[in-house]
mmCIF file of C-alpha atoms in Angstrom:
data_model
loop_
_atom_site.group_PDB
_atom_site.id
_atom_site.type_symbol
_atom_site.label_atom_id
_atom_site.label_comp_id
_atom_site.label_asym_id
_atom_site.label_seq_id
_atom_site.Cartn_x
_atom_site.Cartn_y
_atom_site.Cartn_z
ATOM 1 C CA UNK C 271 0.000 0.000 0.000
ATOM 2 C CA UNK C 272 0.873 3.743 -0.484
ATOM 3 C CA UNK C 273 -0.358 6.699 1.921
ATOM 4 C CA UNK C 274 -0.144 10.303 0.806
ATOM 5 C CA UNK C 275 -0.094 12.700 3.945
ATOM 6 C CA UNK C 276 -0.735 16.487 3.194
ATOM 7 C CA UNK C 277 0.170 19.438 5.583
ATOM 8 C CA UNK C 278 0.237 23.065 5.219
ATOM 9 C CA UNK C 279 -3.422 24.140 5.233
ATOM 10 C CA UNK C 280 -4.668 27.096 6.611
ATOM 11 C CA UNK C 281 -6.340 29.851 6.934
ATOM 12 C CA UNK C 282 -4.826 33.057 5.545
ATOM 13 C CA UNK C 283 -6.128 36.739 4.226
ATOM 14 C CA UNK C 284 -5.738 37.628 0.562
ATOM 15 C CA UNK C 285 -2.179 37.915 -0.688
ATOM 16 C CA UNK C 286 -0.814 35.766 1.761
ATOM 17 C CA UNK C 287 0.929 32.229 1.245
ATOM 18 C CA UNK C 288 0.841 28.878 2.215
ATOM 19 C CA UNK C 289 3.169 25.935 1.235
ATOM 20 C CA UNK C 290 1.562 22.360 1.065
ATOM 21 C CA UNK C 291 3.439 19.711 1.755
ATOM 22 C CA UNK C 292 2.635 15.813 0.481
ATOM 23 C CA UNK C 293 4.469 12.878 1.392
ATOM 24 C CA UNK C 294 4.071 10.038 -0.127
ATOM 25 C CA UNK C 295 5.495 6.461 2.059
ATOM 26 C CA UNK C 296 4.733 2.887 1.509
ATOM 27 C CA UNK C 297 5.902 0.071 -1.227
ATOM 28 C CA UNK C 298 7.327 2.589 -3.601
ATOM 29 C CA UNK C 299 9.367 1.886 -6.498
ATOM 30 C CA UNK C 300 8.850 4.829 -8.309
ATOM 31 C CA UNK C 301 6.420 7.950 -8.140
ATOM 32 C CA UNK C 302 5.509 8.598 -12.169
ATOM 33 C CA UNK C 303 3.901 12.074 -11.430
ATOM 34 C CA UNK C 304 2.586 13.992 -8.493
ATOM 35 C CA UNK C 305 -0.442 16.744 -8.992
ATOM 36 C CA UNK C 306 -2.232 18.562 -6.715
ATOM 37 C CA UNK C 307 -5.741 19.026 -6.781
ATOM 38 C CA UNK C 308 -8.579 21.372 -5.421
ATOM 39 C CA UNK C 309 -12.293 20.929 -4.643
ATOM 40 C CA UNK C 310 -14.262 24.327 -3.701
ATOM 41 C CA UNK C 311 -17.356 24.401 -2.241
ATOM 42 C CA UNK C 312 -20.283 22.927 -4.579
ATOM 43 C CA UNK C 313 -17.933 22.594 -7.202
ATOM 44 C CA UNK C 314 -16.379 19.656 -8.897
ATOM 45 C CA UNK C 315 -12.538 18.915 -8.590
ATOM 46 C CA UNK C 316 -10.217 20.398 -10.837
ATOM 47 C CA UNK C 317 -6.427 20.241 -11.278
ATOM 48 C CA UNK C 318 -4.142 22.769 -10.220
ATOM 49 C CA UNK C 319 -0.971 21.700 -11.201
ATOM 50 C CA UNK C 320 0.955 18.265 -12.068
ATOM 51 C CA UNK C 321 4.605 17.363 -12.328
ATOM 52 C CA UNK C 322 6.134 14.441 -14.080
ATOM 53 C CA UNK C 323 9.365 13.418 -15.424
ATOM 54 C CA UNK C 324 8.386 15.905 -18.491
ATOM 55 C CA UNK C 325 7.803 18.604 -16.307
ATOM 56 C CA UNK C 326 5.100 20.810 -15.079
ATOM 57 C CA UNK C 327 1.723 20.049 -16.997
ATOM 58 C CA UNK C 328 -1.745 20.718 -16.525
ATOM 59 C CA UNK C 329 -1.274 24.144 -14.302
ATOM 60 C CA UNK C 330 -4.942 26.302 -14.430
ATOM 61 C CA UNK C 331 -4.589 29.207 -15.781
ATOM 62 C CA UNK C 332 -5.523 31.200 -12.804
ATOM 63 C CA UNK C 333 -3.022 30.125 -10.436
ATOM 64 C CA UNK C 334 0.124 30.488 -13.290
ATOM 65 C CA UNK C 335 2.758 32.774 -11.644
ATOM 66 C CA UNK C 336 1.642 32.387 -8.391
ATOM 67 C CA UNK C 337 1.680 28.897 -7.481
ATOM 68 C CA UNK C 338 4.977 26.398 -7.789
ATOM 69 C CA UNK C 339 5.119 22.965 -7.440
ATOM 70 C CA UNK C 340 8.185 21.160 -6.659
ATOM 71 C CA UNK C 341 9.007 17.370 -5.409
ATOM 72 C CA UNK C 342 11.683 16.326 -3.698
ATOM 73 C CA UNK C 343 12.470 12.403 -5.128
ATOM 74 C CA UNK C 344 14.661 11.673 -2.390
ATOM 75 C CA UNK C 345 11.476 12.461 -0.196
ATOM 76 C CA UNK C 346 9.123 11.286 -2.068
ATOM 77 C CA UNK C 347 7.510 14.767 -1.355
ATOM 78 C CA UNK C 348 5.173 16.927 -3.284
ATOM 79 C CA UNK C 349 5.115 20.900 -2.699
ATOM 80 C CA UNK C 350 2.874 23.208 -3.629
ATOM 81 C CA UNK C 351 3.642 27.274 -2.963
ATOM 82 C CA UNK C 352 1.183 29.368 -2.893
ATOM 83 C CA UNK C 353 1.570 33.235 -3.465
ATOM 84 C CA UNK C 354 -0.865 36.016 -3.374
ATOM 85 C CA UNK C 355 -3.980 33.621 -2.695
ATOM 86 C CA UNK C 356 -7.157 35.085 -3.348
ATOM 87 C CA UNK C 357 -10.567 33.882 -1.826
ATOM 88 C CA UNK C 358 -11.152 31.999 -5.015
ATOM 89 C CA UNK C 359 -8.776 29.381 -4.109
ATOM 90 C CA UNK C 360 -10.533 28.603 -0.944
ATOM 91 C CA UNK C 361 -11.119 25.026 -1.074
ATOM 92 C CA UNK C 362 -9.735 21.144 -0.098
ATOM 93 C CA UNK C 363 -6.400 20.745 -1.798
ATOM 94 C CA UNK C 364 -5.716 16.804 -2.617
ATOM 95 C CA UNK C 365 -2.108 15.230 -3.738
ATOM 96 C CA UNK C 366 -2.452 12.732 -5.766
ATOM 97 C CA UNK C 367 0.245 10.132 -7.152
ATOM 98 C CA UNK C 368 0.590 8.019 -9.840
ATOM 99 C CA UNK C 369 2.814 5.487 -8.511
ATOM 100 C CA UNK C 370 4.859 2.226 -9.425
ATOM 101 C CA UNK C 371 5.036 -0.180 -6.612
ATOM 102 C CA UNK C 372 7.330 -2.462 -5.834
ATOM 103 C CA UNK C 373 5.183 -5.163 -6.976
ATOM 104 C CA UNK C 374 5.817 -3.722 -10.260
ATOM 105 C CA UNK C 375 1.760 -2.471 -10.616
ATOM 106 C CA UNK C 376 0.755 1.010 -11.053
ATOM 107 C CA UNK C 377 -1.874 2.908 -9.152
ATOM 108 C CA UNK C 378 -3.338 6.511 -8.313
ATOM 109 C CA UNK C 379 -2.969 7.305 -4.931
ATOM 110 C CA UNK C 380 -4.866 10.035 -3.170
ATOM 111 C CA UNK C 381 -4.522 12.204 0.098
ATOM 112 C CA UNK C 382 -6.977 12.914 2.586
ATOM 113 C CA UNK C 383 -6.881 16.504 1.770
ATOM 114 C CA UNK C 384 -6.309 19.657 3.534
ATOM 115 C CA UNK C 385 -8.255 22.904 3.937
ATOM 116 C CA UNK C 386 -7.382 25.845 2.450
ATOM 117 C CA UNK C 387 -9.156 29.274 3.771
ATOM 118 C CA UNK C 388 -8.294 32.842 1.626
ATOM 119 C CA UNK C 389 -10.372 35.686 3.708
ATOM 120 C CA UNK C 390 -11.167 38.813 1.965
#
């Protein structure tokens, strides 16, 4: 099995930051790509951002130059900073993983989520 734990939620005012963290443990052999995800309220889930071993894919257009995403292989660790939040990214941020276990099968793995509160 593979457990992604987020941290780094919050609540912040407009134009603040916040850096998620997402650490992925378990039978790894190899993490394929990592994305982060967000859910607001009565809305559906949407991707924010995903990085593979092409490179950063699938960012929305509204968060380009102020989020980054990052991973740390060693740590089999996903980041995502935030800059100049707005209350429109208030919602539950998910990691997800595509991952390779050591069993040589591939799955999508996702966290349990972690709030993220802009005030205006």
């Amino acid at each position: 099995q593979v457990q992604l734990v987020e941290s780094g939620g919050g609540l912040v005012q407009a134009g603040g930051s916040l850096r998620l963290s997402c650490a992925a443990s378990g039978n790894i052999f190899s993490i394929n790509a990592f994305g982060w995800y967000r859910q607001a309220p009565g809305k559906q889930r949407e991707s924010v951002v995903v990085i593979n071993s092409g490179g950063i894919t699938n960012q929305l257009d509204s968060v380009k130059g102020r989020f980054a995403i990052s991973r740390d292989n060693a740590k089999n660790t996903v980041y995502l900073q935030m800059n100049s939040l707005k209350p429109e990214d208030t919602g539950v941020y998910y990691c997800n993983a595509d991952v390779t276990t050591t069993w040589g099968t591939t799955h999508d793995y996702w966290g349990q989520g972690t709030q993220v509160t802009v005030s205006s």
